[in-house]
CSV table of N, CA and C and ligand atoms in Angstrom, one decimal:
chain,number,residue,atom,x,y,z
J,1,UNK,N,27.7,58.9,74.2
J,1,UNK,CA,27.8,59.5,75.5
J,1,UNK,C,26.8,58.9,76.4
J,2,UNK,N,26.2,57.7,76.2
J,2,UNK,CA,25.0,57.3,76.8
J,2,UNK,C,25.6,56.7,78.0
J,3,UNK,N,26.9,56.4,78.1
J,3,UNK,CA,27.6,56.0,79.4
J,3,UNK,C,27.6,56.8,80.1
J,4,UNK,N,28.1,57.7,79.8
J,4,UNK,CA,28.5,59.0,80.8
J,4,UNK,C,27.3,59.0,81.5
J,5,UNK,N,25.6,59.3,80.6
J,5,UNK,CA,24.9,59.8,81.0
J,5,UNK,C,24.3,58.5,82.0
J,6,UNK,N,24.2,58.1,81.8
J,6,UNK,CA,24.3,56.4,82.8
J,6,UNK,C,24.7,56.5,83.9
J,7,UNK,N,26.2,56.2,83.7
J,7,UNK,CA,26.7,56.5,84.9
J,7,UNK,C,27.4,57.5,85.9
J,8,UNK,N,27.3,59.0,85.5
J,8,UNK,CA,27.7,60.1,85.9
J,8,UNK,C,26.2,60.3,86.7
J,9,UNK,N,25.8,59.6,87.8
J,9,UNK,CA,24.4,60.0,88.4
J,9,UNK,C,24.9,61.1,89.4
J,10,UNK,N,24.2,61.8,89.2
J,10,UNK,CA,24.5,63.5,89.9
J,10,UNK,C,25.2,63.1,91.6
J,11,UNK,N,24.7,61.7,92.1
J,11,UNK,CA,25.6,62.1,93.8
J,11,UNK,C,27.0,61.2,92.9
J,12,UNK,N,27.4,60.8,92.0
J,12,UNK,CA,28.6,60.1,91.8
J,12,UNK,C,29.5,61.9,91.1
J,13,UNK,N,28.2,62.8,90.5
J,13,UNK,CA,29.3,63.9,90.2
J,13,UNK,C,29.5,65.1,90.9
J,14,UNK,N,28.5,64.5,92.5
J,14,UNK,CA,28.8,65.9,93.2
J,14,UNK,C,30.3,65.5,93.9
J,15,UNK,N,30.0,63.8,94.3
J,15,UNK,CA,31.6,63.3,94.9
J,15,UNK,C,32.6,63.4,94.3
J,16,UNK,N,32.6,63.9,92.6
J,16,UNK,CA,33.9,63.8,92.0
J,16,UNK,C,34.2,65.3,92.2
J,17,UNK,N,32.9,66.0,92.1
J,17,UNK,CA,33.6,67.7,92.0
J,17,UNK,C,34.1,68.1,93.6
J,18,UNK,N,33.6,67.3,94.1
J,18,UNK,CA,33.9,67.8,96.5
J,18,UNK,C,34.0,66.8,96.7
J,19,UNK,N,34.6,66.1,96.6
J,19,UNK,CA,35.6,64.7,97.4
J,19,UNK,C,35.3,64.7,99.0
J,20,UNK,N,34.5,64.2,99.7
J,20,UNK,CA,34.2,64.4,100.8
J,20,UNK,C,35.7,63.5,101.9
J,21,UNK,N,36.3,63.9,103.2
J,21,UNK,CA,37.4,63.2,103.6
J,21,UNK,C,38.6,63.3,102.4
J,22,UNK,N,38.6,64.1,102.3
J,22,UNK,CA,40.0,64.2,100.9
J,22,UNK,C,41.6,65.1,102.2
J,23,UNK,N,42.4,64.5,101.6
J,23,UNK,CA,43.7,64.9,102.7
J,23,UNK,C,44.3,63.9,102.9
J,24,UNK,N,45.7,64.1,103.8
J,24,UNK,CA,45.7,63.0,104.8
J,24,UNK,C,45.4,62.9,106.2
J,25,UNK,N,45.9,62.4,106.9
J,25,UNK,CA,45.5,62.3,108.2
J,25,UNK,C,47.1,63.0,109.2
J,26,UNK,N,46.4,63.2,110.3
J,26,UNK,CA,48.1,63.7,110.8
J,26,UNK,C,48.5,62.4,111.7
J,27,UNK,N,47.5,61.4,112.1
J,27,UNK,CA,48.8,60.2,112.4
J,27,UNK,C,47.5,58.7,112.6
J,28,UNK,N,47.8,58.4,111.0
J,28,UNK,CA,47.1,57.1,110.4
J,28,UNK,C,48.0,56.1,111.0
J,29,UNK,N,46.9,55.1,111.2
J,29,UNK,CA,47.7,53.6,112.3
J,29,UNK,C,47.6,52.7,110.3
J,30,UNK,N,47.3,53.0,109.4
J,30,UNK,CA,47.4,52.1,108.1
J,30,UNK,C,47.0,53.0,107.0
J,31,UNK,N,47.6,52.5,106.1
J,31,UNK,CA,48.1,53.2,104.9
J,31,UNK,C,48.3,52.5,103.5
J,32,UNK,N,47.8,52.8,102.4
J,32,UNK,CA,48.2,52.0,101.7
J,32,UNK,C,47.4,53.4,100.2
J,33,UNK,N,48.5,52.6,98.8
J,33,UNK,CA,48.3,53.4,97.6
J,33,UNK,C,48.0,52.4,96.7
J,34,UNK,N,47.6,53.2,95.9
J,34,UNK,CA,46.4,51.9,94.6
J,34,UNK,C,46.5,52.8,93.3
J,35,UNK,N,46.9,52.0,92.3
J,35,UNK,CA,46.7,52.3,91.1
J,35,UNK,C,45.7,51.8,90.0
J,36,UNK,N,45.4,52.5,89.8
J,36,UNK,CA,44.4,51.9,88.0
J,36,UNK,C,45.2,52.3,86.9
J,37,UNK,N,45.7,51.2,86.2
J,37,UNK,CA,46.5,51.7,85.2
J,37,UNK,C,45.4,51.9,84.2
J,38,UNK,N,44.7,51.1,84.2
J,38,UNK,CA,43.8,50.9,82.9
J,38,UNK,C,43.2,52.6,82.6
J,39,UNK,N,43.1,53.3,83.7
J,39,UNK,CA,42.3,55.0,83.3
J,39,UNK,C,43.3,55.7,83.9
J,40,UNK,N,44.0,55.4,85.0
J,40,UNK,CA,45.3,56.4,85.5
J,40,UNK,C,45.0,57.2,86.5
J,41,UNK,N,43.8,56.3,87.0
J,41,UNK,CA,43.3,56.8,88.5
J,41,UNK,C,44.6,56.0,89.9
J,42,UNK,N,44.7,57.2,90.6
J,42,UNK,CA,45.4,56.7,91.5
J,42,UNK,C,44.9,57.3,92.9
J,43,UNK,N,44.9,56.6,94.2
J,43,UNK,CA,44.4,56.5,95.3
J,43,UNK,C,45.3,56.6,96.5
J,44,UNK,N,46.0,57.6,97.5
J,44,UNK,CA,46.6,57.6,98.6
J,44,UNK,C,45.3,57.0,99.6
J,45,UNK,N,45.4,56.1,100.2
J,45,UNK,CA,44.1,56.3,101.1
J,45,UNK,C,44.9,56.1,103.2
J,46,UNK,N,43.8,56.6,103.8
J,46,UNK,CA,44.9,56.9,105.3
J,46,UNK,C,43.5,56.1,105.8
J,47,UNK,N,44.1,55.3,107.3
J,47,UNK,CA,43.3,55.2,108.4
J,47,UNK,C,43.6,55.2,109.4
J,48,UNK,N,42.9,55.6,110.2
J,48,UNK,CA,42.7,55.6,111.8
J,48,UNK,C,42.1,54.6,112.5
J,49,UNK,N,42.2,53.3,112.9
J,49,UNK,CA,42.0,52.5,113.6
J,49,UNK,C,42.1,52.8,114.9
J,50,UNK,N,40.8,52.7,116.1
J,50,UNK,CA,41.1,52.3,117.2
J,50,UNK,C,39.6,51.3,117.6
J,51,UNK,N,40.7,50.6,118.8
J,51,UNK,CA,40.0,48.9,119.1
J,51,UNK,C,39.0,48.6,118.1
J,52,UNK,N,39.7,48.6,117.2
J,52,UNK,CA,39.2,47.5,115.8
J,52,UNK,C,38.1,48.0,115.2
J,53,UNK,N,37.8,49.4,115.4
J,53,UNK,CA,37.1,50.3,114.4
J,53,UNK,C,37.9,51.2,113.7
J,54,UNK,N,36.9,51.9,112.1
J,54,UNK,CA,37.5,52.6,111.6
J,54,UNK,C,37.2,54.2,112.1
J,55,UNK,N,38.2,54.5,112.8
J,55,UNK,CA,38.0,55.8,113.6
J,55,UNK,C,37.8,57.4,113.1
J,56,UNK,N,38.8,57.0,111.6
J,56,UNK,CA,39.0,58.4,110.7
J,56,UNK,C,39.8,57.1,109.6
J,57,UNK,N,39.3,58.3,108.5
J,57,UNK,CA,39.8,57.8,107.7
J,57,UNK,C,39.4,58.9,106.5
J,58,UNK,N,40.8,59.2,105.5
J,58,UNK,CA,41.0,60.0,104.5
J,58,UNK,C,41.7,59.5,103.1
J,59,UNK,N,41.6,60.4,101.9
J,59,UNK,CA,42.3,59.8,100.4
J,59,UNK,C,43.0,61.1,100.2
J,60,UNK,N,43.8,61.3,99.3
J,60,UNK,CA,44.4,61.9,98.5
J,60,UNK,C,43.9,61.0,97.0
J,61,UNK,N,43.6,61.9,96.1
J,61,UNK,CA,43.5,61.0,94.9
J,61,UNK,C,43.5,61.8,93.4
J,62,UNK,N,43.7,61.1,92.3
J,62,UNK,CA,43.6,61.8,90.7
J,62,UNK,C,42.8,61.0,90.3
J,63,UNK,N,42.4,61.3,89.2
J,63,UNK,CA,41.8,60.5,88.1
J,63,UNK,C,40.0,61.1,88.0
J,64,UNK,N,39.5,60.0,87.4
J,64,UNK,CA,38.3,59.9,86.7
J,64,UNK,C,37.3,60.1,87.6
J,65,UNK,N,36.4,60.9,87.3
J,65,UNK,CA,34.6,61.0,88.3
J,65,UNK,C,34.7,59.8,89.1
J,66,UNK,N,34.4,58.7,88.3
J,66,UNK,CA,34.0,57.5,89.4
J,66,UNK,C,35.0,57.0,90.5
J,67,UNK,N,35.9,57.0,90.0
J,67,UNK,CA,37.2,56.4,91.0
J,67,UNK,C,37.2,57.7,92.2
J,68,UNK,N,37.1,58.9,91.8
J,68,UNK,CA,37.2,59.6,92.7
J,68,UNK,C,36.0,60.0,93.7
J,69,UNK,N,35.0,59.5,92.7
J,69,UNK,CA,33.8,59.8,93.7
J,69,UNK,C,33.7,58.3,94.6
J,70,UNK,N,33.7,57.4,94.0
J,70,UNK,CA,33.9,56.1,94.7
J,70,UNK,C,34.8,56.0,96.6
J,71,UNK,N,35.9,56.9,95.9
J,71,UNK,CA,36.8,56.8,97.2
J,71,UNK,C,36.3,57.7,98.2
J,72,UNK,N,35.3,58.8,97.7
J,72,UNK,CA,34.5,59.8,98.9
J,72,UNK,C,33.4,59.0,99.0
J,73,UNK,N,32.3,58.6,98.6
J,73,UNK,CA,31.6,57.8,99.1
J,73,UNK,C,31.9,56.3,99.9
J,74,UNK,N,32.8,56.2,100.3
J,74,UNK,CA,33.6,55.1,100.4
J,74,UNK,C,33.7,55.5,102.1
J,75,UNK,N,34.6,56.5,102.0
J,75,UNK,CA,35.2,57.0,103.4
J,75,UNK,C,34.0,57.2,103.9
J,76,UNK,N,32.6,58.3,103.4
J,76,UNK,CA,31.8,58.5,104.3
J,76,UNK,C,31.1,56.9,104.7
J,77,UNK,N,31.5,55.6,103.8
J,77,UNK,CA,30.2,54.3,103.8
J,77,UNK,C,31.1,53.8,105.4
J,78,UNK,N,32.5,53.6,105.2
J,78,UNK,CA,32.9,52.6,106.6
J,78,UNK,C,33.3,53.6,108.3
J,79,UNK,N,33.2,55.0,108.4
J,79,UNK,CA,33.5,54.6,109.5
J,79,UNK,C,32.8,54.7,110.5
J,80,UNK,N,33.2,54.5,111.5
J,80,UNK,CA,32.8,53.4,112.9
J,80,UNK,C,32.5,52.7,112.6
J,81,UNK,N,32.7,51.4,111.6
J,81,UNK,CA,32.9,49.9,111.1
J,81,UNK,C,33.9,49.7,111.6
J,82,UNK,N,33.4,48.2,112.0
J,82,UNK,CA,34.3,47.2,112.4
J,82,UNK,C,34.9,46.7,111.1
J,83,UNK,N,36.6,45.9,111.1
J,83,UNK,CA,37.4,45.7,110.4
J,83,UNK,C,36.5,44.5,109.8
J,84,UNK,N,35.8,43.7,110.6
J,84,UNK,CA,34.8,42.2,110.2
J,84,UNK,C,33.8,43.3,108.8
J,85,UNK,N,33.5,44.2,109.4
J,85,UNK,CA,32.2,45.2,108.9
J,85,UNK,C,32.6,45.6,107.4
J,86,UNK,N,33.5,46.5,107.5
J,86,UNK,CA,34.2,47.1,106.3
J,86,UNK,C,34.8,45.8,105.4
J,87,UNK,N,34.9,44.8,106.0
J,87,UNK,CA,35.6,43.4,104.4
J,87,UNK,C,34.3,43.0,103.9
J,88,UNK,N,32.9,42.6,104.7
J,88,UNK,CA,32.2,42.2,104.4
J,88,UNK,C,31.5,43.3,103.3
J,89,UNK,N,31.6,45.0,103.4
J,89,UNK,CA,31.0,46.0,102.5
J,89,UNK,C,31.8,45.6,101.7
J,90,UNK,N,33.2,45.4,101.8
J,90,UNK,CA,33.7,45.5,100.3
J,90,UNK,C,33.4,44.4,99.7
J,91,UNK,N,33.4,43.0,100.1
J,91,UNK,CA,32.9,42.3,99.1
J,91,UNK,C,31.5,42.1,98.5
J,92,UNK,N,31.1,42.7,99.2
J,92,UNK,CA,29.2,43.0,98.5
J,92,UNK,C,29.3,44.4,97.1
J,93,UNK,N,29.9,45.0,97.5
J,93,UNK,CA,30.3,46.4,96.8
J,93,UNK,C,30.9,45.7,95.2
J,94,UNK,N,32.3,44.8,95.9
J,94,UNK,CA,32.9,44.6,94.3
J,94,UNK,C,32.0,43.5,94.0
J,95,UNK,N,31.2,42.7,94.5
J,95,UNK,CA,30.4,41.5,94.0
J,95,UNK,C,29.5,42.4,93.0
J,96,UNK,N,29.0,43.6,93.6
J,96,UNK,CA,27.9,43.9,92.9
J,96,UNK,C,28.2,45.1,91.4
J,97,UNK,N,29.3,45.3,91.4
J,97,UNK,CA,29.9,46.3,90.2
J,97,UNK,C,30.6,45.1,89.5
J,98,UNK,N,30.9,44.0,90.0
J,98,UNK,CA,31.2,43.1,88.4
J,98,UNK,C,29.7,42.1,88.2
J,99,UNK,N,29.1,42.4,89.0
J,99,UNK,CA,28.0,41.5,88.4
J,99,UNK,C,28.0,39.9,88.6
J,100,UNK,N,28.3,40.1,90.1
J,100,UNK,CA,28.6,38.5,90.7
J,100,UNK,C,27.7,38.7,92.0
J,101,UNK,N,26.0,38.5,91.2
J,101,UNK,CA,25.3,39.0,92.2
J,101,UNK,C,25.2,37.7,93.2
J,102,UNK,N,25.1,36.9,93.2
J,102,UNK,CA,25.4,35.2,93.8
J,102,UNK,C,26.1,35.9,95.4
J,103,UNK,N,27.5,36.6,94.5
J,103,UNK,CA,28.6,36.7,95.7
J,103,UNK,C,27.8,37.7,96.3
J,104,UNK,N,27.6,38.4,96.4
J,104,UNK,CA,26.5,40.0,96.3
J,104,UNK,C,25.7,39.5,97.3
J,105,UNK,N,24.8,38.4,97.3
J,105,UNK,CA,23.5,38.5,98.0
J,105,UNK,C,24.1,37.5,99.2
J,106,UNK,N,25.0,36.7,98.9
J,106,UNK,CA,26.1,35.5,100.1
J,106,UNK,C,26.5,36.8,101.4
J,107,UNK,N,26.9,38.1,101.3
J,107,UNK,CA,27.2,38.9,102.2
J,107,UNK,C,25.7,39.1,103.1
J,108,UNK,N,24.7,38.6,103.0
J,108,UNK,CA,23.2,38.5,104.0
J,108,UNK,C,22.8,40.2,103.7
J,109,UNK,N,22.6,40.6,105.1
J,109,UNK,CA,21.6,42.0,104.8
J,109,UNK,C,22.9,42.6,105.1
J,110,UNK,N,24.2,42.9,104.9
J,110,UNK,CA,25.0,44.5,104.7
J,110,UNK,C,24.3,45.0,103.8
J,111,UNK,N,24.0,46.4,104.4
J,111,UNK,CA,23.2,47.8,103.5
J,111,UNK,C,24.2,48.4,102.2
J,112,UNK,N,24.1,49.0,101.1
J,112,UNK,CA,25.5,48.9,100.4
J,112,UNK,C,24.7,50.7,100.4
J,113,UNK,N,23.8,51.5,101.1
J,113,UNK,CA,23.3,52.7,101.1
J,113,UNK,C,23.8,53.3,100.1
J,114,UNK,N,24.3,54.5,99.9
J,114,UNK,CA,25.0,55.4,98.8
J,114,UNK,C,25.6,54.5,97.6
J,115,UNK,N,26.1,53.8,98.4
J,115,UNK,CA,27.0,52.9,97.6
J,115,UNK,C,26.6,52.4,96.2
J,116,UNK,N,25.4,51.8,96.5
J,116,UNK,CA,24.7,51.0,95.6
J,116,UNK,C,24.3,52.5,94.3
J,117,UNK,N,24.9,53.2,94.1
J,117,UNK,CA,24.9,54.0,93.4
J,117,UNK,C,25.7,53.3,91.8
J,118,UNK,N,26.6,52.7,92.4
J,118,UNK,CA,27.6,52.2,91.3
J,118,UNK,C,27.4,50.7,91.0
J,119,UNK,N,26.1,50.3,91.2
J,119,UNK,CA,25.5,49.4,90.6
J,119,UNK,C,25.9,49.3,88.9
J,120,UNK,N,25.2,50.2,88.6
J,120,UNK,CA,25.2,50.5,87.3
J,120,UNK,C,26.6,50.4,86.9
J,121,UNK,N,27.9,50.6,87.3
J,121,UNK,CA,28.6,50.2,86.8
J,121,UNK,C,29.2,48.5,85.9
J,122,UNK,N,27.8,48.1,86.7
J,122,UNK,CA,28.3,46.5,86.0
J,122,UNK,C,28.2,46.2,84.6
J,123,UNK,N,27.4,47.3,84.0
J,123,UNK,CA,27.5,47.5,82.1
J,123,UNK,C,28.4,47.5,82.0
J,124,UNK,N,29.3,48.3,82.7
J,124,UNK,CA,30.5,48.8,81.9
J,124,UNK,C,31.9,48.3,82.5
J,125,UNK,N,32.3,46.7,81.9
J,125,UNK,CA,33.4,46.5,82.3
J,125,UNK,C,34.7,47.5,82.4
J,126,UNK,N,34.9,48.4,81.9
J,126,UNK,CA,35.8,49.1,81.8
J,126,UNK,C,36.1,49.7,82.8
J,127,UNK,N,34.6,50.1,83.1
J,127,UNK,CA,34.9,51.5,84.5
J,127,UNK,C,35.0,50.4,85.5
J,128,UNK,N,35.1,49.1,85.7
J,128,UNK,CA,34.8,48.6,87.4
J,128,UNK,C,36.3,48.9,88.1
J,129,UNK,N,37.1,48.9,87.5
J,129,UNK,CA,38.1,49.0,88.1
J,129,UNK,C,38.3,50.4,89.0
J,130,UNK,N,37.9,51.3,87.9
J,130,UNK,CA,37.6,53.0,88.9
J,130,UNK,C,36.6,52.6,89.8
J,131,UNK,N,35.6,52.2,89.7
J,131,UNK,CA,34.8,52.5,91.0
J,131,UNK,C,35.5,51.1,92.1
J,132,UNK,N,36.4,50.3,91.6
J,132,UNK,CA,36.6,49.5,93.2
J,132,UNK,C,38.1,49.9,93.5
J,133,UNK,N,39.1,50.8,92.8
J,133,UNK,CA,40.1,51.2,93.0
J,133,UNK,C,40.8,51.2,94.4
J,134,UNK,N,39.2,52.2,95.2
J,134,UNK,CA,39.1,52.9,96.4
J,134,UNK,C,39.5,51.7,97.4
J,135,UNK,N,38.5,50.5,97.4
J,135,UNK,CA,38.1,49.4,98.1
J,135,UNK,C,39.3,48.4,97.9
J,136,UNK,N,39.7,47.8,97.1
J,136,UNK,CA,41.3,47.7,96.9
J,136,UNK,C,42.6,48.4,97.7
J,137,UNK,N,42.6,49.4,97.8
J,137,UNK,CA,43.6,50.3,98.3
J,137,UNK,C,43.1,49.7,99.9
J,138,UNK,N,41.4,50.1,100.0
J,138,UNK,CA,41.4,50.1,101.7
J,138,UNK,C,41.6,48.6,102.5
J,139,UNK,N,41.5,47.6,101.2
J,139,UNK,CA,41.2,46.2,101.8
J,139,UNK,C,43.1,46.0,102.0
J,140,UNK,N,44.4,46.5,100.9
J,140,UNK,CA,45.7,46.5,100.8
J,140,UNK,C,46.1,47.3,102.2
J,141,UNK,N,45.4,48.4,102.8
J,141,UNK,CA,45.9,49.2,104.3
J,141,UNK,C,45.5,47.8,105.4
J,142,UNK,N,44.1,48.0,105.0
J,142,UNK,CA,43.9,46.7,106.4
J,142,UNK,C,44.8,45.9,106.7
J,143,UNK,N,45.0,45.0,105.5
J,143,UNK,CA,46.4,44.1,105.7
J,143,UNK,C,47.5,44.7,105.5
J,144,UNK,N,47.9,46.0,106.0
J,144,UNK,CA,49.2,46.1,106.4
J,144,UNK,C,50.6,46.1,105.0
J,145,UNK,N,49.4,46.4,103.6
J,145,UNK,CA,50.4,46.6,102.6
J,145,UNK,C,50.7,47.9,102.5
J,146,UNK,N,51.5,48.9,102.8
J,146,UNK,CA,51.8,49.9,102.9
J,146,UNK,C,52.9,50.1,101.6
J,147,UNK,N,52.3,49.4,100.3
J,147,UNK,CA,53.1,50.0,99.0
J,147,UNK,C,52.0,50.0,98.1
J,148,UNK,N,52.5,50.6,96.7
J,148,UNK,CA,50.9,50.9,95.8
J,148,UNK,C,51.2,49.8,94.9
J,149,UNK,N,50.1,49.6,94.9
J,149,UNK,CA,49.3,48.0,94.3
J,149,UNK,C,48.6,48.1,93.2
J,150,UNK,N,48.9,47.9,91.9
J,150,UNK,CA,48.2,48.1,90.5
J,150,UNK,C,47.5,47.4,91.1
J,151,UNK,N,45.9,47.4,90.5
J,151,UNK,CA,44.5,46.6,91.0
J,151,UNK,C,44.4,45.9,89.7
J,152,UNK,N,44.8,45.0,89.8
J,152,UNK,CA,44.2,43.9,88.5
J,152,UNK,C,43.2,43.1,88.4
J,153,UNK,N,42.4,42.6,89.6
J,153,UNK,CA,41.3,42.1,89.8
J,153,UNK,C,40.4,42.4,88.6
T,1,ZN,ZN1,38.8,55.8,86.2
Protein backbone atom coordinates (compact mmCIF):
# COMPACT_ATOMS: atom_id res chain seq x y z
CA UNK A 1 0.00 0.00 0.00
CA UNK A 2 3.01 2.26 0.11
CA UNK A 3 1.76 3.63 -3.32
CA UNK A 4 -1.38 4.60 -2.40
CA UNK A 5 0.22 6.17 0.60
CA UNK A 6 2.65 8.10 -1.77
CA UNK A 7 0.65 9.15 -3.98
CA UNK A 8 -2.99 9.71 -2.56
CA UNK A 9 -1.49 13.26 -1.09
CA UNK A 10 -4.57 14.59 0.77
CA UNK A 11 -5.14 17.79 -2.09
CA UNK A 12 -4.98 14.75 -4.87
CA UNK A 13 -7.85 13.01 -2.41
CA UNK A 14 -9.77 15.98 -1.67
CA UNK A 15 -10.00 16.55 -5.81
CA UNK A 16 -11.02 12.97 -6.22
CA UNK A 17 -13.77 13.05 -3.44
CA UNK A 18 -15.11 17.10 -4.92
CA UNK A 19 -14.10 17.30 -8.35
CA UNK A 20 -13.90 20.97 -8.63
CA UNK A 21 -15.60 22.33 -12.48
CA UNK A 22 -17.27 18.89 -12.82
CA UNK A 23 -20.46 19.12 -15.42
CA UNK A 24 -20.79 20.29 -18.73
CA UNK A 25 -20.97 23.48 -19.95
CA UNK A 26 -24.23 24.92 -21.64
CA UNK A 27 -22.40 26.09 -24.91
CA UNK A 28 -18.63 24.84 -25.17
CA UNK A 29 -16.77 26.37 -28.40
CA UNK A 30 -14.42 22.59 -27.96
CA UNK A 31 -14.88 19.42 -26.87
CA UNK A 32 -13.23 16.38 -26.75
CA UNK A 33 -13.30 12.58 -24.73
CA UNK A 34 -10.26 10.51 -23.52
CA UNK A 35 -9.98 7.22 -22.42
CA UNK A 36 -7.46 5.23 -20.19
CA UNK A 37 -7.89 1.78 -21.01
CA UNK A 38 -5.08 0.72 -19.01
CA UNK A 39 -7.34 1.68 -15.34
CA UNK A 40 -10.74 2.55 -17.16
CA UNK A 41 -10.60 6.05 -16.39
CA UNK A 42 -12.54 8.05 -18.80
CA UNK A 43 -12.75 12.00 -19.33
CA UNK A 44 -15.69 14.16 -21.08
CA UNK A 45 -13.81 17.43 -20.90
CA UNK A 46 -15.85 21.06 -22.29
CA UNK A 47 -14.41 24.50 -23.20
CA UNK A 48 -15.20 27.86 -23.52
CA UNK A 49 -12.78 29.75 -25.55
CA UNK A 50 -13.05 33.47 -26.15
CA UNK A 51 -10.20 35.60 -28.16
CA UNK A 52 -7.87 32.90 -27.53
CA UNK A 53 -8.33 32.37 -23.81
CA UNK A 54 -9.65 29.65 -21.83
CA UNK A 55 -12.93 31.34 -20.63
CA UNK A 56 -14.72 28.27 -18.79
CA UNK A 57 -14.02 25.24 -18.82
CA UNK A 58 -15.52 21.75 -17.30
CA UNK A 59 -15.28 17.49 -17.18
CA UNK A 60 -17.64 14.89 -16.66
CA UNK A 61 -15.47 11.96 -15.62
CA UNK A 62 -15.12 8.08 -13.95
CA UNK A 63 -12.42 6.35 -12.75
CA UNK A 64 -9.49 6.34 -10.36
CA UNK A 65 -8.45 9.24 -7.49
CA UNK A 66 -5.72 10.48 -9.73
CA UNK A 67 -7.26 10.72 -13.13
CA UNK A 68 -10.01 12.38 -11.52
CA UNK A 69 -8.44 14.56 -9.30
CA UNK A 70 -5.92 15.43 -12.12
CA UNK A 71 -8.83 16.63 -14.41
CA UNK A 72 -10.06 19.09 -11.31
CA UNK A 73 -6.91 20.30 -10.63
CA UNK A 74 -6.38 20.81 -14.22
CA UNK A 75 -9.57 22.99 -14.93
CA UNK A 76 -8.79 25.12 -11.87
CA UNK A 77 -4.54 25.26 -13.36
CA UNK A 78 -5.57 26.75 -17.15
CA UNK A 79 -8.16 29.21 -17.12
CA UNK A 80 -7.68 32.64 -18.36
CA UNK A 81 -4.67 30.94 -20.25
CA UNK A 82 -3.84 31.60 -23.38
CA UNK A 83 -4.04 28.50 -25.93
CA UNK A 84 0.11 29.33 -26.36
CA UNK A 85 -0.14 29.13 -22.18
CA UNK A 86 -2.15 25.94 -21.58
CA UNK A 87 0.21 23.72 -24.42
CA UNK A 88 3.23 24.96 -22.88
CA UNK A 89 1.56 23.65 -19.03
CA UNK A 90 0.83 20.59 -20.58
CA UNK A 91 4.03 19.84 -21.79
CA UNK A 92 5.93 20.64 -18.54
CA UNK A 93 3.02 18.70 -16.60
CA UNK A 94 3.44 15.38 -18.85
CA UNK A 95 7.40 16.01 -18.98
CA UNK A 96 7.36 15.99 -15.40
CA UNK A 97 5.03 12.71 -14.42
CA UNK A 98 7.09 10.60 -16.94
CA UNK A 99 10.29 11.75 -15.76
CA UNK A 100 11.62 13.64 -18.81
CA UNK A 101 12.81 16.32 -16.68
CA UNK A 102 15.19 17.73 -19.68
CA UNK A 103 11.70 18.25 -21.50
CA UNK A 104 10.32 19.67 -17.94
CA UNK A 105 12.87 22.32 -17.37
CA UNK A 106 12.98 23.31 -21.78
CA UNK A 107 9.27 24.83 -20.84
CA UNK A 108 11.54 27.99 -18.94
CA UNK A 109 9.72 29.39 -15.79
CA UNK A 110 5.76 28.00 -16.41
CA UNK A 111 4.67 27.53 -12.67
CA UNK A 112 3.23 23.86 -12.64
CA UNK A 113 1.56 25.36 -8.84
CA UNK A 114 -0.96 22.55 -7.55
CA UNK A 115 0.01 20.69 -10.18
CA UNK A 116 3.33 19.73 -9.30
CA UNK A 117 1.47 17.58 -6.84
CA UNK A 118 1.71 14.65 -9.28
CA UNK A 119 5.24 14.83 -9.47
CA UNK A 120 5.41 11.92 -7.54
CA UNK A 121 3.70 10.13 -9.96
CA UNK A 122 6.90 9.45 -12.04
CA UNK A 123 7.55 6.19 -9.67
CA UNK A 124 4.87 4.84 -10.78
CA UNK A 125 4.71 4.08 -14.52
CA UNK A 126 1.40 2.72 -14.21
CA UNK A 127 -0.51 5.55 -12.79
CA UNK A 128 1.03 8.30 -15.57
CA UNK A 129 -1.48 7.72 -17.79
CA UNK A 130 -4.37 8.59 -15.01
CA UNK A 131 -2.84 11.62 -14.01
CA UNK A 132 -2.24 12.96 -17.87
CA UNK A 133 -5.57 11.45 -19.15
CA UNK A 134 -7.14 14.95 -18.31
CA UNK A 135 -4.26 16.86 -20.44
CA UNK A 136 -4.63 14.61 -23.38
CA UNK A 137 -8.32 15.05 -23.74
CA UNK A 138 -7.66 19.01 -23.30
CA UNK A 139 -4.66 19.12 -25.76
CA UNK A 140 -7.34 16.51 -28.41
CA UNK A 141 -10.42 19.69 -27.80
CA UNK A 142 -7.79 22.40 -28.68
CA UNK A 143 -7.22 20.79 -31.82
CA UNK A 144 -10.62 20.37 -32.68
CA UNK A 145 -10.75 16.39 -32.17
CA UNK A 146 -14.17 16.17 -30.99
CA UNK A 147 -14.06 12.04 -30.74
CA UNK A 148 -12.66 9.93 -27.68
CA UNK A 149 -9.11 9.10 -27.99
CA UNK A 150 -7.57 6.03 -26.11
CA UNK A 151 -4.31 7.94 -24.60
CA UNK A 152 -1.46 5.71 -25.52
CA UNK A 153 1.39 7.98 -25.02
ZN1 LIG B 1 -6.57 5.66 -13.24
Amino acid sequence: MSELRDLYQELILDHGRRPRNSGKLDSPTHHADGYNPLCGDRIALYLEMDEGRVKSVSFEGTGCAISQASASLMTEGIKGKTVAEVLSLFRKLTATVTGRDDDAANEGDVELGKLAVFEGVSQYPMRVKCATLAWHTLRNALEGKDVEVAVTE
